[in-house]
Coordinates of C-alpha atoms and ligand atoms in Angstrom, one line a residue:
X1 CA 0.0 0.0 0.0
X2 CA 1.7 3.2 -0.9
X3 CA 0.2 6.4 0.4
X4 CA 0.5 9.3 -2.2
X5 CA 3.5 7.4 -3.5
X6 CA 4.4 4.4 -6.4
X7 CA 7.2 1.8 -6.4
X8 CA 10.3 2.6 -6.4
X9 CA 10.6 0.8 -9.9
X10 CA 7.7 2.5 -11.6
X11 CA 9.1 6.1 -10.3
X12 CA 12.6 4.7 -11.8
X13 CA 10.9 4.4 -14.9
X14 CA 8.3 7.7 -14.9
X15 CA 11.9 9.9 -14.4
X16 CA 13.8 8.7 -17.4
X17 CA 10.3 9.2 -19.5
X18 CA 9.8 12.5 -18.3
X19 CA 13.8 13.1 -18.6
X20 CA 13.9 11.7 -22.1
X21 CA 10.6 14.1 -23.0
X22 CA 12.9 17.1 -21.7
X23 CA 15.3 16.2 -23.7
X24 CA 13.3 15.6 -27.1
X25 CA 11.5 19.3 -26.3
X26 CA 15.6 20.6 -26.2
X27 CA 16.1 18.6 -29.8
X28 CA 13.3 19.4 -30.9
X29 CA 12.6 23.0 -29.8
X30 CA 14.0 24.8 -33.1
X31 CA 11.1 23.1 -35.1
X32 CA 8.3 24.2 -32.6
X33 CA 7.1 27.8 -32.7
X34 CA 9.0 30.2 -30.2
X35 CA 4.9 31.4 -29.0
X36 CA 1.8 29.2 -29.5
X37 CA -0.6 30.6 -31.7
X38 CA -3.6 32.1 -29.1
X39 CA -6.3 28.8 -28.9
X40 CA -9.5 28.9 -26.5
X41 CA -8.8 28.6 -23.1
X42 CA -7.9 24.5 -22.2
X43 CA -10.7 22.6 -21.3
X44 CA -9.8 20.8 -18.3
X45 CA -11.4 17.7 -16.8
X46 CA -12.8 17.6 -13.5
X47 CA -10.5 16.5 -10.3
X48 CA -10.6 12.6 -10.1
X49 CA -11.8 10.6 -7.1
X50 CA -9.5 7.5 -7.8
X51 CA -6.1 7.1 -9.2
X52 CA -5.2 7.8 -13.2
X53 CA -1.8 6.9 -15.1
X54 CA 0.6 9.2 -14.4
X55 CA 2.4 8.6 -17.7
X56 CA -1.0 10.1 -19.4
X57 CA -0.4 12.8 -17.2
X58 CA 2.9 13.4 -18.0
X59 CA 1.7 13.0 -21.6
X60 CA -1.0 15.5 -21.2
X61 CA 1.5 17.8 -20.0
X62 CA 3.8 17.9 -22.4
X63 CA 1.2 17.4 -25.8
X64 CA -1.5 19.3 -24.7
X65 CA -0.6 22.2 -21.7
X66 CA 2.5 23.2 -22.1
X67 CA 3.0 23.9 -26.1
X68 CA 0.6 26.8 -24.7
X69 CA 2.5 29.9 -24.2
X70 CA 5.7 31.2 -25.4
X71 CA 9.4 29.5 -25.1
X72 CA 11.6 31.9 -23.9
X73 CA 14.5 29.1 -24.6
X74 CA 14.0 28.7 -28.2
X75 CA 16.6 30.2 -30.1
X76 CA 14.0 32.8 -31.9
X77 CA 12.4 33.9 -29.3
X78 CA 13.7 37.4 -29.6
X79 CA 10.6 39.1 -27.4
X80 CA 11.0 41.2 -24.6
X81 CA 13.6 39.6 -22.5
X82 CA 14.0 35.9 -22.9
X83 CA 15.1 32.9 -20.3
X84 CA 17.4 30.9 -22.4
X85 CA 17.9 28.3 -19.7
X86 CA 20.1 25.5 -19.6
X87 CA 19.2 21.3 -19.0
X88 CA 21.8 21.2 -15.6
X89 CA 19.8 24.3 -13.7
X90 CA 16.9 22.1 -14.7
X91 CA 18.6 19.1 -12.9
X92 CA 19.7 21.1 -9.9
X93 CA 15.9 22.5 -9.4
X94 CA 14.3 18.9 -9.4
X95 CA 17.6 17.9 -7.0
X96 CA 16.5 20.4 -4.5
X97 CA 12.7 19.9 -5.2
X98 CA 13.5 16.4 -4.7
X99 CA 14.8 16.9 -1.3
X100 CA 12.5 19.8 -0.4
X101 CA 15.1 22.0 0.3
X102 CA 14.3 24.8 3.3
X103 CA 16.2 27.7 2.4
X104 CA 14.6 29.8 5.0
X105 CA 16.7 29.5 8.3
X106 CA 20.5 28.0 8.9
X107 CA 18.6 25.3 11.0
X108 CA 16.2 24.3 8.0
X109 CA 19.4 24.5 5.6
X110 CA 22.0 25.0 6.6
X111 CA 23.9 23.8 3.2
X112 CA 21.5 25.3 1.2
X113 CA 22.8 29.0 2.9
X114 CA 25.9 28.3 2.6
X115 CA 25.6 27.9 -1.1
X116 CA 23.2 30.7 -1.6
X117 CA 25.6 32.9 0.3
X118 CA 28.1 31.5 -1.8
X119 CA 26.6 32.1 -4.9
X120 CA 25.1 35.4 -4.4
X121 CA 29.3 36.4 -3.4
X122 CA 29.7 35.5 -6.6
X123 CA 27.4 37.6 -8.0
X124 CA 28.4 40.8 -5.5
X125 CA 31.9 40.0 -6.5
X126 CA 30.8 40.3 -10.7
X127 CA 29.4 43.5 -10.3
X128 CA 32.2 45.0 -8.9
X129 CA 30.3 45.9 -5.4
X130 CA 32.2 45.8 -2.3
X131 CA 32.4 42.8 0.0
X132 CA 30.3 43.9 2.5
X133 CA 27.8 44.0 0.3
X134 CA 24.4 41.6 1.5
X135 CA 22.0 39.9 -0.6
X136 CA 19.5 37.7 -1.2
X137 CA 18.2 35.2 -4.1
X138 CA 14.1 36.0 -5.1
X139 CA 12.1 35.2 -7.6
X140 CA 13.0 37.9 -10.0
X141 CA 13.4 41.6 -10.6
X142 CA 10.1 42.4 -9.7
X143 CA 10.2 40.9 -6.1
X144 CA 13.8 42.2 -6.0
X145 CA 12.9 45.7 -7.2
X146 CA 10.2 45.3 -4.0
X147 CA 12.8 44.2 -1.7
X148 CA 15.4 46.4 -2.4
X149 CA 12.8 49.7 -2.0
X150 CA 11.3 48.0 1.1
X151 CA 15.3 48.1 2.6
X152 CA 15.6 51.5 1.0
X153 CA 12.5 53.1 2.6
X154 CA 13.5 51.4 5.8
X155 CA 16.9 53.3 5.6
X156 CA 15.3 57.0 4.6
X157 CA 12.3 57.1 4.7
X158 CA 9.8 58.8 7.7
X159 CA 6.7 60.0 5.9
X160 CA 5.4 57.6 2.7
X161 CA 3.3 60.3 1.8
X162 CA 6.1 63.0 1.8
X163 CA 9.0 60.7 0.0
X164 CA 9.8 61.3 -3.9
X165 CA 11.8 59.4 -6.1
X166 CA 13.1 59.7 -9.7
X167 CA 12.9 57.3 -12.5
X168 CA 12.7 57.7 -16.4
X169 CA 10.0 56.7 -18.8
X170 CA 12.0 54.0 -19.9
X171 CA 12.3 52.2 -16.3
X172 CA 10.8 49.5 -15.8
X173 CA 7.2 49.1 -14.5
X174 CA 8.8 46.9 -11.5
X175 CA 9.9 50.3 -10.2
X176 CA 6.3 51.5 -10.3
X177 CA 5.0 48.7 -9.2
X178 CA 7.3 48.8 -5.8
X179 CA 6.7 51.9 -5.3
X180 CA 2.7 51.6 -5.2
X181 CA 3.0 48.0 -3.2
X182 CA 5.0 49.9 -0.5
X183 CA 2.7 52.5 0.0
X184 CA 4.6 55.8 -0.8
X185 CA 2.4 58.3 -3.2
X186 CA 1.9 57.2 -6.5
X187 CA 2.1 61.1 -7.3
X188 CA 5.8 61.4 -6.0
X189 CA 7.7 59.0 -8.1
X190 CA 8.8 61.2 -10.6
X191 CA 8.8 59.6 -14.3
X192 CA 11.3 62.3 -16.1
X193 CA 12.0 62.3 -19.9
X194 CA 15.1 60.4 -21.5
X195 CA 17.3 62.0 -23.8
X196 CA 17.7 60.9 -27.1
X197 CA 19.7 57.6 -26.4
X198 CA 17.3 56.6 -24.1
X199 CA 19.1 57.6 -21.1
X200 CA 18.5 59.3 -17.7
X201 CA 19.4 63.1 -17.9
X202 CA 21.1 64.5 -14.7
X203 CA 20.2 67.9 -15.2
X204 CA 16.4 67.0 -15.0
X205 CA 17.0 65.6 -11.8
X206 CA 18.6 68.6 -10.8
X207 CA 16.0 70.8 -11.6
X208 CA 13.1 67.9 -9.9
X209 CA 14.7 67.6 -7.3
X210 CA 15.2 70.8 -6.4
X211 CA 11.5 71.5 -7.3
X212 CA 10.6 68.8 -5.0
X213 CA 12.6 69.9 -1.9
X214 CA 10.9 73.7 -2.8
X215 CA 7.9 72.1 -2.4
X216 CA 8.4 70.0 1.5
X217 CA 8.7 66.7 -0.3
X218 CA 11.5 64.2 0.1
X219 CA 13.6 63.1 -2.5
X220 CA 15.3 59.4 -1.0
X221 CA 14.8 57.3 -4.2
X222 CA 17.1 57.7 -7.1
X223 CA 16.2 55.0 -9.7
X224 CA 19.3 53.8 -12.7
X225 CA 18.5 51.2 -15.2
X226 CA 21.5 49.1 -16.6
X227 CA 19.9 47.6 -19.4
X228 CA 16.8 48.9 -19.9
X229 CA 13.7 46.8 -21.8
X230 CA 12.7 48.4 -24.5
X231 CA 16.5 49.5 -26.2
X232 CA 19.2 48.1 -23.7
X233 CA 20.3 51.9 -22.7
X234 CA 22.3 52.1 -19.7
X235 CA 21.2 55.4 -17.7
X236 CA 24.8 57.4 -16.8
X237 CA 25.6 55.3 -14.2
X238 CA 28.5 57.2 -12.4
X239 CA 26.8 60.7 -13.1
X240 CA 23.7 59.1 -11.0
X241 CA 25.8 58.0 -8.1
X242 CA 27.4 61.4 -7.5
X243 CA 24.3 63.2 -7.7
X244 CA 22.5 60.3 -5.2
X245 CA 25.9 61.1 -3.0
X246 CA 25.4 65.0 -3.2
X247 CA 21.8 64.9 -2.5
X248 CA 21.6 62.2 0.4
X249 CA 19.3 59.9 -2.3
X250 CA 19.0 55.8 -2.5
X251 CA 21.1 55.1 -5.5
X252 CA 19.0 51.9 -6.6
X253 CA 19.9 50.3 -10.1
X254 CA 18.0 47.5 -12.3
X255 CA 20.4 45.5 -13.8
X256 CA 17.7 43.1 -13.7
X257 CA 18.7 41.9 -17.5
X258 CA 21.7 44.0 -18.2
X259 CA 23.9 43.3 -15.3
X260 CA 25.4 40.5 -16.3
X261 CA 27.0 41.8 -19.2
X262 CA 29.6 43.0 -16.5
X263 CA 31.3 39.5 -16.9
X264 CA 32.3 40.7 -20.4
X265 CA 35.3 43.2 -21.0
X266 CA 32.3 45.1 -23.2
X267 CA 30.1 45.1 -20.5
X268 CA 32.2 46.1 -18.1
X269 CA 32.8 49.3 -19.9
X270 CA 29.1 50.1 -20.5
X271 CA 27.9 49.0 -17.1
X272 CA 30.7 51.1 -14.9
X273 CA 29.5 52.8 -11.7
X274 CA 26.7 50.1 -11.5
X275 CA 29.4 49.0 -8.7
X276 CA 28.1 52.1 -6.7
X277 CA 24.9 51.4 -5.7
X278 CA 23.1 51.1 -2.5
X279 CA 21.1 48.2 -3.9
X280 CA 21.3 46.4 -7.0
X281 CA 18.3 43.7 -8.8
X282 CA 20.0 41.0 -11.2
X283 CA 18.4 37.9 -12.7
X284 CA 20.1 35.3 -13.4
X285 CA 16.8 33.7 -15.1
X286 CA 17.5 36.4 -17.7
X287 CA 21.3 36.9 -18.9
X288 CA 22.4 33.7 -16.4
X289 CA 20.9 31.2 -18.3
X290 CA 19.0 29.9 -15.6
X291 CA 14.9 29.0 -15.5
X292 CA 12.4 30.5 -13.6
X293 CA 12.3 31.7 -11.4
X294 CA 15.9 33.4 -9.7
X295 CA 16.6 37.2 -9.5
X296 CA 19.1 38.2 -7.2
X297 CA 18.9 41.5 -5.1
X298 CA 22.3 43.0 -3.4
X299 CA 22.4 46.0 -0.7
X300 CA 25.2 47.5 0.0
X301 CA 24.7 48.3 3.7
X302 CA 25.2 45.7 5.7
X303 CA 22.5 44.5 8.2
X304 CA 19.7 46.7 6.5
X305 CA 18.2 43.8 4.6
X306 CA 18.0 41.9 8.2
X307 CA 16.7 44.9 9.8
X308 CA 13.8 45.4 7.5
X309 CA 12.6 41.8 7.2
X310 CA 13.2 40.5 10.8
X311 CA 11.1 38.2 11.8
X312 CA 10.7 36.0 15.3
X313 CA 7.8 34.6 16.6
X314 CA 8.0 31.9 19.6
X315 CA 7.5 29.3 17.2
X316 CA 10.7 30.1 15.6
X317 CA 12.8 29.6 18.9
X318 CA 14.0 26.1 18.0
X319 CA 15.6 28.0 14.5
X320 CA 17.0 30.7 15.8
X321 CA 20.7 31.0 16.3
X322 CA 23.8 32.8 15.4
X323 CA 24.1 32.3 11.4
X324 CA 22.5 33.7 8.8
X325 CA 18.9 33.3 8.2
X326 CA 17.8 34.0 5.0
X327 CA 14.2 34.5 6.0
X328 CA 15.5 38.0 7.3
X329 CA 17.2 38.9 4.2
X330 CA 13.5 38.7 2.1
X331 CA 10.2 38.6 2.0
X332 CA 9.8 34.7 2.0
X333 CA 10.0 32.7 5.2
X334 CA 9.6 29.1 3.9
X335 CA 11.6 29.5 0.3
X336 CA 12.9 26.6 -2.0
X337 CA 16.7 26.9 -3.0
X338 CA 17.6 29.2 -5.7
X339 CA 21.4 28.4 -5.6
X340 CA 21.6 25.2 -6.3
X341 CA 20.7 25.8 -9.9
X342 CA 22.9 28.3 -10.1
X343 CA 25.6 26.7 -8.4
X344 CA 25.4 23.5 -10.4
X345 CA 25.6 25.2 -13.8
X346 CA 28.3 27.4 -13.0
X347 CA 30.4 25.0 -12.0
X348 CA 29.7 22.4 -14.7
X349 CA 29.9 24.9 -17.3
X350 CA 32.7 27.4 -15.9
X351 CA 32.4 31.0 -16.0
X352 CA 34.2 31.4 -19.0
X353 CA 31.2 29.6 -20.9
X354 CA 28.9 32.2 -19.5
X355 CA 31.2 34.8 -20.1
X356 CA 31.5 33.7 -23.8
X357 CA 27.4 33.2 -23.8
X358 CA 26.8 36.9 -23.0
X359 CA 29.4 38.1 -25.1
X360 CA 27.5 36.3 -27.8
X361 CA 24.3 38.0 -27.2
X362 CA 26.0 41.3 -27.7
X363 CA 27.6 40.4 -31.2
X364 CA 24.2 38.9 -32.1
X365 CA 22.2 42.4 -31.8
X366 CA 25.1 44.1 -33.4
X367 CA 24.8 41.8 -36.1
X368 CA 20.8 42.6 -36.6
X369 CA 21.4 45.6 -36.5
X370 CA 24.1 45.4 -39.8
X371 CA 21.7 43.1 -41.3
X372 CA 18.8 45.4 -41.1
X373 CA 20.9 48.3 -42.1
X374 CA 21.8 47.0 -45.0
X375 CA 18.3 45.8 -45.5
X376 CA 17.3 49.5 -45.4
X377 CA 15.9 49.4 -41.9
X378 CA 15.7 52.9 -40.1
X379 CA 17.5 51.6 -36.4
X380 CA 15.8 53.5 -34.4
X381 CA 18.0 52.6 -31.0
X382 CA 21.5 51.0 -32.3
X383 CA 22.5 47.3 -30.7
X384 CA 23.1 47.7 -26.9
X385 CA 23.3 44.7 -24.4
X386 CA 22.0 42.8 -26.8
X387 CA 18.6 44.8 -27.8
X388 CA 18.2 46.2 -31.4
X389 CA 15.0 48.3 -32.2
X390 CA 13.8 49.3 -36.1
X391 CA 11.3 50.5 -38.5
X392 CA 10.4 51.5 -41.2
X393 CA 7.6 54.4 -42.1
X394 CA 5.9 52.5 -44.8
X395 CA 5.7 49.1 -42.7
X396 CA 3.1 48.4 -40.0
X397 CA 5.6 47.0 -36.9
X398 CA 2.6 45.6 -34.8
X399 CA 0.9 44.0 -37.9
X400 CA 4.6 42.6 -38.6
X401 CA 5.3 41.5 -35.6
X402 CA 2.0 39.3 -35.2
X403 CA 2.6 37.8 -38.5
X404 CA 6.2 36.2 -38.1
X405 CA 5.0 35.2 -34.6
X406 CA 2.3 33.9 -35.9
X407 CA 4.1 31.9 -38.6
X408 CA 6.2 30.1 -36.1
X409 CA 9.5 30.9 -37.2
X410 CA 10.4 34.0 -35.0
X411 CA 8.7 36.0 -32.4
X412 CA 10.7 39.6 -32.2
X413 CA 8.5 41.7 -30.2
X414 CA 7.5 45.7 -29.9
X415 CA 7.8 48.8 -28.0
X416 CA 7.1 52.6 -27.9
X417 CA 9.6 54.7 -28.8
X418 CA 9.0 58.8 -29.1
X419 CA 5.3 58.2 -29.4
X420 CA 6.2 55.5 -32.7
X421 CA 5.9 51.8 -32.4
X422 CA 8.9 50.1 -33.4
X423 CA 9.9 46.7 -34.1
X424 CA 12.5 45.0 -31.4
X425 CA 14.9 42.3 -30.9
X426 CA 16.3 41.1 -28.2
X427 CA 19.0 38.7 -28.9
X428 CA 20.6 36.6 -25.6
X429 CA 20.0 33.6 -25.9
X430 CA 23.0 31.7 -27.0
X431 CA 21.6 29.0 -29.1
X432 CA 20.8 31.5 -31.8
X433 CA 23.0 31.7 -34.4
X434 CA 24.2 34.7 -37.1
X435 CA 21.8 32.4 -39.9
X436 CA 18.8 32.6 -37.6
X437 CA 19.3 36.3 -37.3
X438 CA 19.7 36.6 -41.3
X439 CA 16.4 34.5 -41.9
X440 CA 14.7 36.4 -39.4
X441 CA 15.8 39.7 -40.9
X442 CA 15.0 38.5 -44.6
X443 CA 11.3 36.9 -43.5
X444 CA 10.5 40.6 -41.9
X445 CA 11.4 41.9 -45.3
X446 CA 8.3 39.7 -46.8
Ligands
PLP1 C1 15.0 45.9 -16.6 C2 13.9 45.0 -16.0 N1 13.6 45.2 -14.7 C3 12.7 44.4 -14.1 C4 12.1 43.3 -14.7 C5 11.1 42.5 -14.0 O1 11.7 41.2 -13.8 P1 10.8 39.9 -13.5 O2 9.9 39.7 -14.7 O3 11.8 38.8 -13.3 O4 9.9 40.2 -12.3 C6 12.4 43.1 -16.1 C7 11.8 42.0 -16.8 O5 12.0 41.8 -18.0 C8 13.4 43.9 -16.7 O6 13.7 43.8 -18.0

């Protein structure tokens, strides 16, 4: 009699099907469309009383729920940002699934800490931030956008009502999002203009902030993006951290899909003064190769993160002790173990094949963006961190961009740029080669 449970021999077997059905989706995945065509919502049977094959399931699964929705691993899948994800991050999750990893407290895990402590070193250590630095592995950049401003409010901030903070149109709606979940006024975060590359301009914070202060508000929040969605445009990093310095301000920076480009020489370049901030969102289930879900959030003042999400409660006694627990670093008390996945594929791959991945994605835009030109493309925002955006007066982006998805083949994506809609690619995922690029370009032509 097994309760909620089958022989060992028949759970043997239903892992090497469902591991061989992995790998034929990987084999296969060039052939299948990067998204699904929309269909009418599943139909779903009702919950069963009694037992059914679980091989059906599996089946049912793989044919029939998951083809739904978009791949964000298939080589073509140039939309927004992808999550071109690797088979040992896969293993690593069902490893710690497997053992129900508790990465919550040193008690519940203690080894999965140490990793994740570990790993996110690493990651502090890539950006160039200083060893002090804390951090903690979430689900993504929105939860680590929330996390970070929860830490940053708990440093600066007094009155919710009163605080301000600066952003451009171009940052990303996690900001926004934050801002609203944390309860400051949706009226004081201040969406300022780009300039023409996309970019942050220091002199309009200047003159908002000192608006703002005219006005009894108060500025904390200063808001950089290192690799913004729609183009890739870094905001002027080192420019932002003097004036957060000058003017006592959080110097928070979204790096959420750009910051690992600081593993290249290239990157490093673009990406400088991202080292200086007071907090810093990564996700490795972006530019790291790794599935959902794993964003990384770093705060450069040590203890704040603790301080902001402590949490006791008698029931906790029995955990409680003198290492870290990573339930005070974040919003999540009971939390599965992001590092593994991480940890495994780094160190199977080496860094220098991540390295060499990103650098990839970099020559990969720059090579749209050549193809296009000479295709007679207006680029509307040249290659950066991988993104390439394009039009062309006499062609219909949106109308384009649904037919080639809907054809299967590729699925670029769109965005608003000056009050135009433009065509975009994003191009990180290192499976995609130069020829996928070409065909793409030449099928957009038709
Ligand atoms: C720059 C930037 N910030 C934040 C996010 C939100 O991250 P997530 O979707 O992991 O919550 C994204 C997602 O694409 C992003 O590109």
């Amino acid at each position: 009699m097994f309760v909620l449970d089958l022989p060992p021999d028949e759970l043997r077997a239903l892992g090497h099907y469902v591991w061989d059905r992995l790998v034929d989706r990987w084999e296969d995945l060039d052939v299948q469309p990067p998204i699904a065509p929309l269909q009418p919502p599943l139909e779903l049977p009702p919950c069963p009383a009694g037992p059914t094959d679980p091989k059906q399931g599996v089946d049912f699964l793989f044919d029939t729920v998951l083809p739904r929705g978009q791949h964000a691993d298939h080589p073509r899948f140039f939309a927004r940002i992808g999550s071109p994800s690797n088979p040992i991050s896969v293993l690593a999750d069902l490893i710690g699934t497997g053992h129900n990893t508790f990465a919550g407290s040193w008690t519940g895990g203690a080894g999965a800490t140490a990793l994740e402590l570990t790993v996110v070193d690493w990651l502090r250590g890539w950006m160039g931030m200083p060893p002090e630095t804390e951090g903690i592995l979430v689900s993504g950049g929105s939860v680590g956008t929330l996390t970070a401003l929860a830490a940053a409010a708990h440093a600066k901030v007094d009155d919710r009502d009163q605080a301000t903070g600066y952003v451009q149109e171009h940052t990303h709606a996690a900001v926004g999002k934050a801002w609203r979940i944390l309860g400051f006024n949706p009226a004081n975060l201040r969406v300022l203009k780009a300039d023409p590359a996309h970019r942050l301009q220091p002199a309009a914070i200047d003159a908002a902030i000192h608006i703002d202060r005219q006005a009894g508000l108060q500025p904390f929040l200063l808001v950089g993006t290192a690799g913004t969605t729609s183009t890739g445009s870094v905001d002027p990093l080192h420019d932002l951290a003097d004036q957060a310095r000058q003017e006592d301000l959080w110097f928070h920076v979204d790096g959420a899909y750009g910051a690992p480009a600081r593993l290249t020489p290239r990157g490093e370049e673009l990406l400088s003064g991202i080292e200086r901030a007071d907090s810093l969102v990564l996700d490795p289930h972006k530019w790291l190769f790794q599935p959902y879900e794993i964003g990384c959030v770093l705060v450069n003042h040590p203890g704040l993160l603790q301080h902001t999400f402590t949490l006791d409660g008698a029931y906790l006694r029995d955990t409680t002790n003198d290492h870290v627990q990573m339930r005070e670093r974040g919003p999540q008390l009971t939390r599965s173990s992001r590092a593994l996945k991480l940890w495994l594929s780094l160190t199977t791959f080496g860094l220098d094949a991540f390295r060499d991945a990103i650098a990839h994605g970099i020559e990969l835009a720059e090579h749209a963006e050549a193809t296009l030109r000479s295709a007679d493309w207006e680029i509307v925002s040249p290659a950066s961190l991988g993104v390439v955006t394009f039009h062309r007066p006499d062609v219909d982006s949106d109308a384009m961009v649904r037919r080639i998805t809907a054809s299967g083949y590729a699925a670029p994506s769109t965005t608003i740029l000056e009050g135009r809609t433009v065509a975009r690619l994003c191009t990180i995922n290192p499976r995609t080669t130069k020829r996928d690029i070409e065909r793409t370009v030449e099928r957009l032509e038709k």
